[in-house]
Structure formats: structure tokens, C-alpha cells
Amino acid sequence: MTRKSGLLAAGGVAIVAALAVALLPMWKPAIAPVSPPAQDAFDARTKLAGARVVALGDCIVCHTAKGGKPFAGGLPLATPFGTIYATNITPDVKTGIGAWSLEAFTRAVRDGVARDGHLLYPAFPYVHFTRISDDDIAAAYAYLMTREPVDATPPANELMFPLNFRPLLAFWNVQFLRAGEQPPDASKDTEWNRGKLLVDGLGHCASCHSPLNAIGGEKSGHAFDGGIVDGWEAPALNALGAAPKPWTKEQLVTYLRTGRASEHGAAAGPMLPVTRDLATVPEADVRSIATYLLSIQKPHTVANAEATPIASTAGSPEAQRGAILFAASCAQCHGPAAPMQSIGERPTLAFSTAVNAATPRNAIQMMLSGNGWHGEDSMNYMPAFDHIYNDQQIADVATYIRSAYSRRGPWTDVEAAVVKVRKENNAR
């Protein structure tokens, strides 16, 4: 062999080795299927613990399509890269996880790998669920395996190329997945550590309440700075002290368990079903969450807005038109003299998170989408105005409530924001 051919051979070996190293993370072995566990294979205490874990993880929220069977998947999850449909996590053997062993289930939760070895999209928040303890994963497995099996196959994902090529997720995982449990902070008390575990792990709060980078990962150094979910702003969880009336622990606990807080507003959009899940878990869990969240607040200089809101505005034509529409459709519940202000414990709009936000997105969403009727739980109800008022009228009302009820500066390009939000909603 000549020196040149030897160098070429060595180079070829090096290239093959490099390719093998690069491709290795893309390949995961399948885990053998098992027969579905019998309904009596798990004791009542384990299943009860699993119900708590599944509620804290909001599993039913993402894995249940509108009008569909619980946990049967099919819910469309909009992402900047296309639509992902939630999977079926009932114990159906053919279309769900009925043939999954605890080992396979644990690998999916911790590493984002399905039983057959394909990589899961991070719309399933395994980068957070990886922190869940072995006991909690086993309890969740017991609970899900004793649900009603549902034969349901979700629609095919609609993702742009090349993101629809799952093996590429291996490189995403190298950037963002830090698999395994995290030890508690010995300098903090039990409640704080429990809260951190729930917020960072099961609750996966940062996945919604953090901005994402160009490849869909949470921006480094910006955890809890706020994000966008299903067309709604998920507000910054580290700025609760900057609200017109800073959040107290009791208010935060009440909000997370009931969906409303007397001095802040009502849960809507993707957050509303989360509060319904949190209503089913022990209050101690929610108190731990509140303790941790209030410990991560950033310093702020925003003055409190406790003064009586301005009764009228003589500003722009938009605000004047909005005042008329507000009197016709909104003042019955939100006006200063409205009975609902006292009977329904509706907060004044002067304290509303949506009205005081940096952008009008959530105020627009509330007017367009409303807050649906949920039987006895009707305190949060608000009718939708998307088919009643046009874009300019919605923008006029938003402009009015901002000028009349907030001490913060006016929003800009409000009508353009209405057009954008309405278009997003119609595309879902």
C-alpha cells in the first residue's frame, strides 16, 4: 500500500467513525412489547398517587382532543414549525401504550424515546419530566394503565421539512435535555424544594412561560420571562411582583386552584384547564408551587396602580368609539358600578393582567374567544365577541380599556394585532 493510499484509507476510516458517532444518538433500540397489565395489578394507593401525578403534569389537558375520550390523543398542538397531534396514552395495545412496560414508559418520560425506539417531539415536555422521581413515574404508569383503553389513532403530524425527520431530534436533545432527577437544594426548606420540583418537573411551567429560540428550545437565561401558547401570552412568572397589585401567596394559591384571583383576573385560554387539574391535588402541592414562584421574582420599579381607574377618556377617536362599545357590551360586568364586581368577585380591570400587559394580545383574545360556560363553574364565564364585532371595533375597545383602566402607556398597532390574532384563531 502506498503512503497516499494509506492516508486515504485512514481518512475513510475516520469519516466512517465520525459518521457513526454522529448517527449513534439518532438510533435507540426498541423495548419489547408486553401484555397489558391486569386492572388489579396495581394497588389503590399507587393508582391514587398516579392520579395526583397525572393531574400535576396536566396530562389530560394535552392528550385529550376536543370532544374526544380522555387521554386518547388527537389534540392539535400548534408550533412555529407546524402542527403536532398529541398521542394516545390510554392502555390500548394497537394505538396507545398498552404494550409498554414500565421500562419503556420511564424511558419516554425521561429521555423522550417511544417504546419502538423513535424519538418523541419535545412538544411532549420530557426535558422537564425527566426530573420526575422513579416512584412518581411508576405511579403515573399505574394510573394510566388502568384507564379505559381507546382505539384511536391521531392524525399525522404536519411539520415542515426537515423537522419532520425525527432522527434530527437527537441533536436537539444534546442541546436541551439534561436527563435524570435533580437533587434538592440543602439550603432551602422542604416546601421550597417541593415547589421547585413541581414547577421545573411535573408542572413544566417554563415550557409555556419562557420564550423559545429559533429551534424551539427555551432561551438560555430567560426562564419564566413569558411566552406564547396557542395564541395566548403566557405571562412572565418572574414578574408577579410587578403587577399593579403585586401577587400574594394566598392570591396565587387561590388562582391556581380556582382559576380566579380577586385582584388580578380569571384564568383563560390554555391556563384554565391547568387550574382545573390543580384543583384536584392536595392544597399543599399548590402552596409549594406558589412558594417557589414567589421566590424567583425579578426586581422591578413599576409603581402600583391602586388608584381608582379613570372613569372616562377624552383621548383618541379610537378610545372614544371604544368607550361607547364598552358601555354597550362590557360595563354590565366590568363597569365600576356593575353588581358582578361585588357578587362575582370580578376584579376591576385596573388590576387585570391582560389590560396591564406589554401587548394587547390577551385582551384581544379574551374579547374574541371569551371564556366558555362550564356548568356550575360559571364565575369565569365571558361571552365571545369574535362574531359580533369587527377588527376595528375590537381594537377600539382594547384601546379604550387600556387608556381608561391602566396607568401604563398606550398599546400601538392594536388593530393589526387584532387581525393577526383572529387569523391565528381561524387557522386552528
Tab-separated table of C-alpha atoms in Angstrom:
chain	number	residue	atom	x	y	z
A	1	MET	CA	0.000	0.000	0.000
A	2	THR	CA	1.382	3.390	-0.926
A	3	ARG	CA	1.602	6.220	1.600
A	4	LYS	CA	-1.099	8.125	-0.304
A	5	SER	CA	-3.492	5.178	-0.373
A	6	GLY	CA	-2.786	4.560	3.292
A	7	LEU	CA	-3.682	8.131	4.131
A	8	LEU	CA	-6.869	7.849	2.067
A	9	ALA	CA	-7.799	4.637	3.845
A	10	ALA	CA	-7.146	6.196	7.234
A	11	GLY	CA	-9.182	9.210	6.228
A	12	GLY	CA	-12.029	6.978	5.112
A	13	VAL	CA	-11.996	5.138	8.415
A	14	ALA	CA	-12.024	8.457	10.263
A	15	ILE	CA	-15.008	9.671	8.225
A	16	VAL	CA	-16.917	6.441	8.834
A	17	ALA	CA	-16.131	6.665	12.551
A	18	ALA	CA	-17.251	10.295	12.667
A	19	LEU	CA	-20.482	9.414	10.889
A	20	ALA	CA	-21.064	6.545	13.309
A	21	VAL	CA	-20.559	8.865	16.274
A	22	ALA	CA	-22.896	11.437	14.698
A	23	LEU	CA	-25.579	8.891	13.877
A	24	LEU	CA	-25.409	6.979	17.148
A	25	PRO	CA	-27.635	9.422	19.083
A	26	MET	CA	-30.278	9.046	16.366
A	27	TRP	CA	-30.696	5.333	16.978
A	28	LYS	CA	-32.447	3.930	20.025
A	29	PRO	CA	-33.330	0.256	20.415
A	30	ALA	CA	-36.920	-0.886	20.714
A	31	ILE	CA	-38.095	-2.250	24.045
A	32	ALA	CA	-40.018	-5.498	23.745
A	33	PRO	CA	-43.806	-5.205	23.983
A	34	VAL	CA	-45.640	-6.648	26.974
A	35	SER	CA	-49.179	-7.788	27.593
A	36	PRO	CA	-51.285	-5.022	29.168
A	37	PRO	CA	-51.196	-5.273	32.974
A	38	ALA	CA	-54.387	-6.535	34.585
A	39	GLN	CA	-56.659	-3.931	36.181
A	40	ASP	CA	-55.908	-5.398	39.608
A	41	ALA	CA	-52.140	-5.384	39.054
A	42	PHE	CA	-51.805	-2.094	40.943
A	43	ASP	CA	-52.999	-1.309	44.446
A	44	ALA	CA	-55.416	1.528	45.169
A	45	ARG	CA	-52.789	3.683	46.895
A	46	THR	CA	-50.471	3.576	43.873
A	47	LYS	CA	-53.291	4.457	41.481
A	48	LEU	CA	-54.357	7.343	43.727
A	49	ALA	CA	-50.784	8.616	43.784
A	50	GLY	CA	-50.738	8.280	39.998
A	51	ALA	CA	-53.877	10.382	39.653
A	52	ARG	CA	-52.109	13.120	41.596
A	53	VAL	CA	-49.004	12.898	39.387
A	54	VAL	CA	-51.035	12.938	36.170
A	55	ALA	CA	-53.040	15.955	37.373
A	56	LEU	CA	-49.889	17.858	38.342
A	57	GLY	CA	-48.447	17.055	34.917
A	58	ASP	CA	-51.626	18.243	33.120
A	59	CYS	CA	-51.525	15.064	31.035
A	60	ILE	CA	-55.235	15.049	30.244
A	61	VAL	CA	-55.064	18.647	29.022
A	62	CYS	CA	-52.716	17.875	26.126
A	63	HIS	CA	-53.693	14.270	25.441
A	64	THR	CA	-57.441	14.792	25.026
A	65	ALA	CA	-58.881	16.242	21.824
A	66	LYS	CA	-61.910	18.488	21.930
A	67	GLY	CA	-64.892	16.161	22.239
A	68	GLY	CA	-62.593	13.138	22.437
A	69	LYS	CA	-62.120	10.405	25.024
A	70	PRO	CA	-59.781	11.159	27.954
A	71	PHE	CA	-56.092	10.544	27.185
A	72	ALA	CA	-56.891	9.249	23.658
A	73	GLY	CA	-54.805	11.949	21.954
A	74	GLY	CA	-55.535	13.841	18.769
A	75	LEU	CA	-55.336	17.357	20.205
A	76	PRO	CA	-53.557	19.654	17.713
A	77	LEU	CA	-50.595	21.470	19.251
A	78	ALA	CA	-49.597	24.487	17.189
A	79	THR	CA	-45.860	25.182	16.990
A	80	PRO	CA	-43.816	27.623	14.877
A	81	PHE	CA	-42.792	24.601	12.798
A	82	GLY	CA	-46.220	23.140	12.121
A	83	THR	CA	-48.863	21.140	13.963
A	84	ILE	CA	-48.153	18.175	16.208
A	85	TYR	CA	-51.022	15.925	17.293
A	86	ALA	CA	-50.950	14.529	20.814
A	87	THR	CA	-50.540	10.782	21.104
A	88	ASN	CA	-52.916	8.227	22.580
A	89	ILE	CA	-51.760	7.326	26.110
A	90	THR	CA	-54.620	5.009	27.016
A	91	PRO	CA	-53.741	1.314	27.545
A	92	ASP	CA	-54.962	0.345	24.077
A	93	VAL	CA	-52.454	-2.157	22.647
A	94	LYS	CA	-52.746	-1.129	18.999
A	95	THR	CA	-52.930	2.672	19.172
A	96	GLY	CA	-51.965	3.534	22.753
A	97	ILE	CA	-49.397	2.430	25.324
A	98	GLY	CA	-50.998	-0.870	26.315
A	99	ALA	CA	-47.930	-2.844	25.181
A	100	TRP	CA	-45.497	-0.575	27.018
A	101	SER	CA	-43.614	-1.882	30.028
A	102	LEU	CA	-42.742	0.402	32.934
A	103	GLU	CA	-39.215	0.472	31.499
A	104	ALA	CA	-40.493	1.771	28.159
A	105	PHE	CA	-42.758	4.313	29.855
A	106	THR	CA	-39.893	5.565	32.027
A	107	ARG	CA	-37.612	5.959	29.015
A	108	ALA	CA	-40.258	8.028	27.232
A	109	VAL	CA	-40.737	10.293	30.249
A	110	ARG	CA	-37.041	10.700	30.998
A	111	ASP	CA	-35.426	10.575	27.554
A	112	GLY	CA	-38.171	11.303	25.018
A	113	VAL	CA	-37.947	7.899	23.307
A	114	ALA	CA	-41.011	5.792	22.382
A	115	ARG	CA	-41.185	2.052	23.027
A	116	ASP	CA	-40.334	1.220	19.414
A	117	GLY	CA	-37.257	3.476	19.570
A	118	HIS	CA	-38.445	6.545	17.640
A	119	LEU	CA	-37.697	9.938	19.172
A	120	LEU	CA	-40.576	11.967	20.590
A	121	TYR	CA	-41.094	15.601	19.705
A	122	PRO	CA	-40.398	17.988	22.601
A	123	ALA	CA	-43.974	19.243	22.483
A	124	PHE	CA	-44.079	16.395	24.998
A	125	PRO	CA	-42.062	18.119	27.735
A	126	TYR	CA	-39.673	15.292	28.588
A	127	VAL	CA	-36.930	17.871	29.146
A	128	HIS	CA	-38.892	18.758	32.301
A	129	PHE	CA	-40.498	15.390	33.058
A	130	THR	CA	-37.014	13.882	33.231
A	131	ARG	CA	-36.809	15.322	36.753
A	132	ILE	CA	-39.750	13.244	37.996
A	133	SER	CA	-38.862	10.618	40.596
A	134	ASP	CA	-38.979	6.893	39.882
A	135	ASP	CA	-41.871	6.490	42.328
A	136	ASP	CA	-43.936	9.187	40.631
A	137	ILE	CA	-43.269	7.726	37.175
A	138	ALA	CA	-44.340	4.277	38.379
A	139	ALA	CA	-47.488	5.751	39.947
A	140	ALA	CA	-48.392	7.601	36.742
A	141	TYR	CA	-47.855	4.357	34.799
A	142	ALA	CA	-50.212	2.501	37.152
A	143	TYR	CA	-52.882	5.175	36.794
A	144	LEU	CA	-52.723	5.388	33.001
A	145	MET	CA	-52.651	1.615	32.573
A	146	THR	CA	-55.927	1.367	34.469
A	147	ARG	CA	-57.793	3.910	32.318
A	148	GLU	CA	-60.280	2.904	29.637
A	149	PRO	CA	-58.444	1.636	26.521
A	150	VAL	CA	-59.433	3.681	23.475
A	151	ASP	CA	-58.732	2.607	19.897
A	152	ALA	CA	-57.808	5.993	18.419
A	153	THR	CA	-55.012	6.980	16.070
A	154	PRO	CA	-54.187	10.705	15.988
A	155	PRO	CA	-53.808	12.497	12.649
A	156	ALA	CA	-50.349	12.587	11.094
A	157	ASN	CA	-48.187	15.492	12.217
A	158	GLU	CA	-47.931	18.432	9.831
A	159	LEU	CA	-44.356	19.650	10.231
A	160	MET	CA	-42.113	21.423	7.761
A	161	PHE	CA	-39.120	19.642	6.212
A	162	PRO	CA	-36.610	18.657	7.562
A	163	LEU	CA	-38.163	18.891	11.036
A	164	ASN	CA	-40.495	16.041	10.162
A	165	PHE	CA	-37.394	13.771	10.123
A	166	ARG	CA	-37.406	12.543	13.715
A	167	PRO	CA	-33.760	11.391	13.958
A	168	LEU	CA	-32.678	15.042	13.861
A	169	LEU	CA	-34.225	15.402	17.320
A	170	ALA	CA	-31.141	13.651	18.669
A	171	PHE	CA	-29.135	16.817	18.112
A	172	TRP	CA	-31.877	18.932	19.714
A	173	ASN	CA	-31.674	16.664	22.758
A	174	VAL	CA	-27.924	17.184	23.001
A	175	GLN	CA	-28.623	20.898	23.362
A	176	PHE	CA	-31.582	20.867	25.738
A	177	LEU	CA	-32.063	17.520	27.503
A	178	ARG	CA	-30.326	17.017	30.844
A	179	ALA	CA	-31.757	13.634	31.761
A	180	GLY	CA	-32.369	12.451	35.300
A	181	GLU	CA	-33.557	13.682	38.655
A	182	GLN	CA	-32.055	16.758	40.284
A	183	PRO	CA	-31.046	16.766	43.956
A	184	PRO	CA	-32.824	19.130	46.361
A	185	ASP	CA	-31.188	22.372	47.481
A	186	ALA	CA	-29.991	21.729	51.022
A	187	SER	CA	-30.084	25.468	51.790
A	188	LYS	CA	-33.854	25.631	51.200
A	189	ASP	CA	-36.755	24.174	53.166
A	190	THR	CA	-38.953	21.244	52.156
A	191	GLU	CA	-41.802	23.356	50.769
A	192	TRP	CA	-39.484	25.366	48.514
A	193	ASN	CA	-37.800	22.222	47.187
A	194	ARG	CA	-41.157	20.580	46.571
A	195	GLY	CA	-42.300	23.689	44.725
A	196	LYS	CA	-39.190	23.793	42.559
A	197	LEU	CA	-39.589	20.110	41.709
A	198	LEU	CA	-43.204	20.640	40.678
A	199	VAL	CA	-42.572	23.850	38.727
A	200	ASP	CA	-39.456	22.620	36.923
A	201	GLY	CA	-40.549	18.986	36.587
A	202	LEU	CA	-44.141	17.781	36.553
A	203	GLY	CA	-45.688	21.213	36.069
A	204	HIS	CA	-43.219	22.044	33.229
A	205	CYS	CA	-44.163	25.696	33.745
A	206	ALA	CA	-41.139	27.049	31.879
A	207	SER	CA	-42.168	25.258	28.695
A	208	CYS	CA	-45.082	27.690	28.313
A	209	HIS	CA	-43.876	30.677	30.318
A	210	SER	CA	-40.475	31.079	28.630
A	211	PRO	CA	-39.541	32.462	25.199
A	212	LEU	CA	-38.283	29.947	22.661
A	213	ASN	CA	-35.271	30.212	20.407
A	214	ALA	CA	-35.126	29.596	16.659
A	215	ILE	CA	-35.126	25.791	17.037
A	216	GLY	CA	-37.881	25.602	19.638
A	217	GLY	CA	-35.785	25.301	22.777
A	218	GLU	CA	-36.242	27.522	25.811
A	219	LYS	CA	-33.936	30.524	25.559
A	220	SER	CA	-30.994	30.161	27.895
A	221	GLY	CA	-31.097	32.685	30.729
A	222	HIS	CA	-34.718	33.622	30.083
A	223	ALA	CA	-36.634	31.015	32.067
A	224	PHE	CA	-40.077	32.257	33.131
A	225	ASP	CA	-39.747	35.520	31.154
A	226	GLY	CA	-43.042	34.779	29.381
A	227	GLY	CA	-44.004	33.003	26.156
A	228	ILE	CA	-46.770	32.395	23.611
A	229	VAL	CA	-49.036	29.315	23.794
A	230	ASP	CA	-51.940	28.635	21.420
A	231	GLY	CA	-52.163	32.316	20.577
A	232	TRP	CA	-52.198	33.483	24.213
A	233	GLU	CA	-49.404	35.207	26.086
A	234	ALA	CA	-48.191	33.113	28.987
A	235	PRO	CA	-47.138	35.947	31.314
A	236	ALA	CA	-43.747	36.169	32.950
A	237	LEU	CA	-43.806	34.163	36.173
A	238	ASN	CA	-40.808	36.083	37.500
A	239	ALA	CA	-42.644	39.418	37.308
A	240	LEU	CA	-45.594	38.701	39.613
A	241	GLY	CA	-44.342	41.416	41.930
A	242	ALA	CA	-44.518	43.958	39.090
A	243	ALA	CA	-48.292	43.617	38.712
A	244	PRO	CA	-50.381	46.697	39.527
A	245	LYS	CA	-51.220	44.853	42.752
A	246	PRO	CA	-48.302	42.511	43.490
A	247	TRP	CA	-49.397	38.914	43.878
A	248	THR	CA	-49.526	37.486	47.375
A	249	LYS	CA	-49.052	33.824	48.162
A	250	GLU	CA	-52.711	33.400	49.127
A	251	GLN	CA	-53.885	35.009	45.889
A	252	LEU	CA	-51.601	32.795	43.833
A	253	VAL	CA	-52.785	29.647	45.631
A	254	THR	CA	-56.419	30.671	45.107
A	255	TYR	CA	-55.825	31.434	41.429
A	256	LEU	CA	-54.057	28.142	40.743
A	257	ARG	CA	-56.815	26.159	42.453
A	258	THR	CA	-59.905	28.070	41.295
A	259	GLY	CA	-58.897	29.911	38.135
A	260	ARG	CA	-59.519	33.375	39.522
A	261	ALA	CA	-57.943	35.893	41.858
A	262	SER	CA	-59.918	38.826	43.233
A	263	GLU	CA	-57.255	41.432	42.426
A	264	HIS	CA	-55.819	40.019	39.209
A	265	GLY	CA	-58.310	38.284	36.944
A	266	ALA	CA	-59.561	34.936	35.739
A	267	ALA	CA	-57.694	32.117	34.034
A	268	ALA	CA	-58.487	31.718	30.348
A	269	GLY	CA	-57.124	30.001	27.283
A	270	PRO	CA	-54.595	27.214	27.938
A	271	MET	CA	-54.283	28.126	31.627
A	272	LEU	CA	-57.905	27.455	32.541
A	273	PRO	CA	-57.754	23.634	32.275
A	274	VAL	CA	-54.477	23.694	34.220
A	275	THR	CA	-56.251	25.288	37.173
A	276	ARG	CA	-58.954	22.608	36.976
A	277	ASP	CA	-56.294	19.917	37.321
A	278	LEU	CA	-54.639	21.733	40.214
A	279	ALA	CA	-57.998	21.893	41.976
A	280	THR	CA	-57.864	18.093	42.319
A	281	VAL	CA	-54.462	17.820	44.006
A	282	PRO	CA	-53.638	18.449	47.677
A	283	GLU	CA	-53.514	22.129	48.544
A	284	ALA	CA	-50.013	21.578	49.947
A	285	ASP	CA	-48.749	20.940	46.408
A	286	VAL	CA	-50.155	24.232	45.156
A	287	ARG	CA	-48.809	26.118	48.160
A	288	SER	CA	-45.362	24.708	47.385
A	289	ILE	CA	-45.671	25.912	43.789
A	290	ALA	CA	-46.643	29.387	44.981
A	291	THR	CA	-43.753	29.488	47.447
A	292	TYR	CA	-41.226	28.677	44.756
A	293	LEU	CA	-42.670	31.038	42.150
A	294	LEU	CA	-42.648	33.973	44.545
A	295	SER	CA	-39.004	33.245	45.335
A	296	ILE	CA	-37.841	33.772	41.726
A	297	GLN	CA	-39.202	37.300	41.256
A	298	LYS	CA	-37.007	39.838	39.491
A	299	PRO	CA	-36.523	43.321	40.948
A	300	HIS	CA	-38.935	45.850	39.472
A	301	THR	CA	-39.650	49.561	39.589
A	302	VAL	CA	-43.223	49.601	38.309
A	303	ALA	CA	-45.451	51.639	40.597
A	304	ASN	CA	-48.594	50.043	41.970
A	305	ALA	CA	-51.850	51.062	40.298
A	306	GLU	CA	-54.151	51.095	43.292
A	307	ALA	CA	-55.862	54.356	42.478
A	308	THR	CA	-59.436	54.434	41.231
A	309	PRO	CA	-59.460	53.897	37.455
A	310	ILE	CA	-60.228	56.842	35.224
A	311	ALA	CA	-63.976	56.963	34.653
A	312	SER	CA	-63.805	58.262	31.092
A	313	THR	CA	-61.286	59.168	28.439
A	314	ALA	CA	-61.230	62.105	26.112
A	315	GLY	CA	-58.345	60.801	24.071
A	316	SER	CA	-58.199	59.425	20.588
A	317	PRO	CA	-61.186	58.758	18.336
A	318	GLU	CA	-60.466	55.037	18.761
A	319	ALA	CA	-60.792	55.276	22.529
A	320	GLN	CA	-63.952	57.335	22.270
A	321	ARG	CA	-65.553	54.783	19.950
A	322	GLY	CA	-64.336	52.038	22.279
A	323	ALA	CA	-65.978	53.741	25.262
A	324	ILE	CA	-69.368	53.541	23.540
A	325	LEU	CA	-68.911	49.852	22.704
A	326	PHE	CA	-67.701	49.157	26.248
A	327	ALA	CA	-70.808	50.760	27.704
A	328	ALA	CA	-72.987	48.646	25.419
A	329	SER	CA	-71.366	45.241	25.879
A	330	CYS	CA	-68.891	45.235	28.763
A	331	ALA	CA	-69.922	47.642	31.505
A	332	GLN	CA	-72.633	45.309	32.834
A	333	CYS	CA	-69.877	43.089	34.238
A	334	HIS	CA	-66.749	45.234	34.159
A	335	GLY	CA	-68.049	48.735	34.842
A	336	PRO	CA	-67.290	50.330	38.245
A	337	ALA	CA	-70.923	50.021	39.368
A	338	ALA	CA	-71.588	46.559	37.977
A	339	PRO	CA	-73.101	44.104	40.504
A	340	MET	CA	-70.678	41.426	39.266
A	341	GLN	CA	-67.824	43.469	40.724
A	342	SER	CA	-69.022	42.505	44.198
A	343	ILE	CA	-71.292	39.479	43.704
A	344	GLY	CA	-68.973	37.640	41.338
A	345	GLU	CA	-65.734	38.932	42.853
A	346	ARG	CA	-64.623	40.118	39.444
A	347	PRO	CA	-61.553	42.325	39.811
A	348	THR	CA	-61.525	45.833	38.447
A	349	LEU	CA	-59.887	45.979	35.035
A	350	ALA	CA	-57.335	48.336	36.594
A	351	PHE	CA	-55.669	45.261	38.114
A	352	SER	CA	-56.162	42.928	35.138
A	353	THR	CA	-53.032	41.169	33.944
A	354	ALA	CA	-54.292	41.357	30.358
A	355	VAL	CA	-55.107	45.061	30.490
A	356	ASN	CA	-51.722	45.913	32.005
A	357	ALA	CA	-49.651	43.623	29.760
A	358	ALA	CA	-46.956	44.919	27.422
A	359	THR	CA	-49.029	43.877	24.380
A	360	PRO	CA	-52.796	43.746	23.756
A	361	ARG	CA	-52.736	40.053	22.737
A	362	ASN	CA	-54.520	38.587	25.768
A	363	ALA	CA	-57.056	41.403	25.990
A	364	ILE	CA	-57.847	40.794	22.331
A	365	GLN	CA	-58.055	37.034	22.879
A	366	MET	CA	-60.476	37.500	25.766
A	367	MET	CA	-62.768	39.627	23.617
A	368	LEU	CA	-62.556	37.375	20.571
A	369	SER	CA	-62.655	33.980	22.301
A	370	GLY	CA	-64.335	34.731	25.604
A	371	ASN	CA	-64.252	32.230	28.433
A	372	GLY	CA	-66.625	29.330	27.843
A	373	TRP	CA	-69.521	28.254	30.033
A	374	HIS	CA	-68.634	25.309	32.258
A	375	GLY	CA	-71.820	24.457	34.119
A	376	GLU	CA	-71.625	25.267	37.797
A	377	ASP	CA	-68.181	26.761	37.341
A	378	SER	CA	-69.595	29.870	35.690
A	379	MET	CA	-67.831	32.678	37.544
A	380	ASN	CA	-65.169	32.854	34.835
A	381	TYR	CA	-67.703	32.981	32.015
A	382	MET	CA	-67.394	35.674	29.386
A	383	PRO	CA	-69.131	35.595	26.004
A	384	ALA	CA	-67.062	35.647	22.822
A	385	PHE	CA	-67.348	38.712	20.593
A	386	ASP	CA	-65.490	37.405	17.535
A	387	HIS	CA	-68.717	37.166	15.513
A	388	ILE	CA	-70.215	40.348	16.939
A	389	TYR	CA	-67.535	42.996	16.488
A	390	ASN	CA	-65.174	43.532	13.587
A	391	ASP	CA	-61.422	44.067	13.869
A	392	GLN	CA	-61.651	47.832	14.246
A	393	GLN	CA	-64.320	47.597	16.943
A	394	ILE	CA	-62.329	45.048	18.967
A	395	ALA	CA	-59.285	47.311	18.622
A	396	ASP	CA	-61.319	50.324	19.747
A	397	VAL	CA	-62.489	48.557	22.914
A	398	ALA	CA	-58.929	47.425	23.654
A	399	THR	CA	-57.657	50.964	23.188
A	400	TYR	CA	-60.347	52.303	25.498
A	401	ILE	CA	-59.802	49.861	28.358
A	402	ARG	CA	-56.046	50.411	28.189
A	403	SER	CA	-56.420	54.193	28.388
A	404	ALA	CA	-59.222	54.134	30.954
A	405	TYR	CA	-58.026	51.425	33.326
A	406	SER	CA	-54.235	51.194	33.076
A	407	ARG	CA	-51.538	53.610	34.155
A	408	ARG	CA	-49.194	52.147	31.584
A	409	GLY	CA	-48.585	53.599	28.156
A	410	PRO	CA	-50.895	53.047	25.194
A	411	TRP	CA	-50.598	49.986	23.003
A	412	THR	CA	-49.525	50.542	19.401
A	413	ASP	CA	-50.835	48.948	16.200
A	414	VAL	CA	-53.788	47.474	18.068
A	415	GLU	CA	-55.942	46.815	15.016
A	416	ALA	CA	-53.066	44.992	13.300
A	417	ALA	CA	-52.747	42.840	16.421
A	418	VAL	CA	-56.471	42.024	16.245
A	419	VAL	CA	-56.139	40.982	12.598
A	420	LYS	CA	-53.187	38.744	13.462
A	421	VAL	CA	-54.840	37.086	16.460
A	422	ARG	CA	-58.117	36.496	14.605
A	423	LYS	CA	-56.208	34.938	11.685
A	424	GLU	CA	-54.317	32.640	14.082
A	425	ASN	CA	-57.551	31.578	15.761
A	426	ASN	CA	-59.261	30.846	12.456
A	427	ALA	CA	-56.325	28.673	11.385
A	428	ARG	CA	-56.736	26.373	14.390
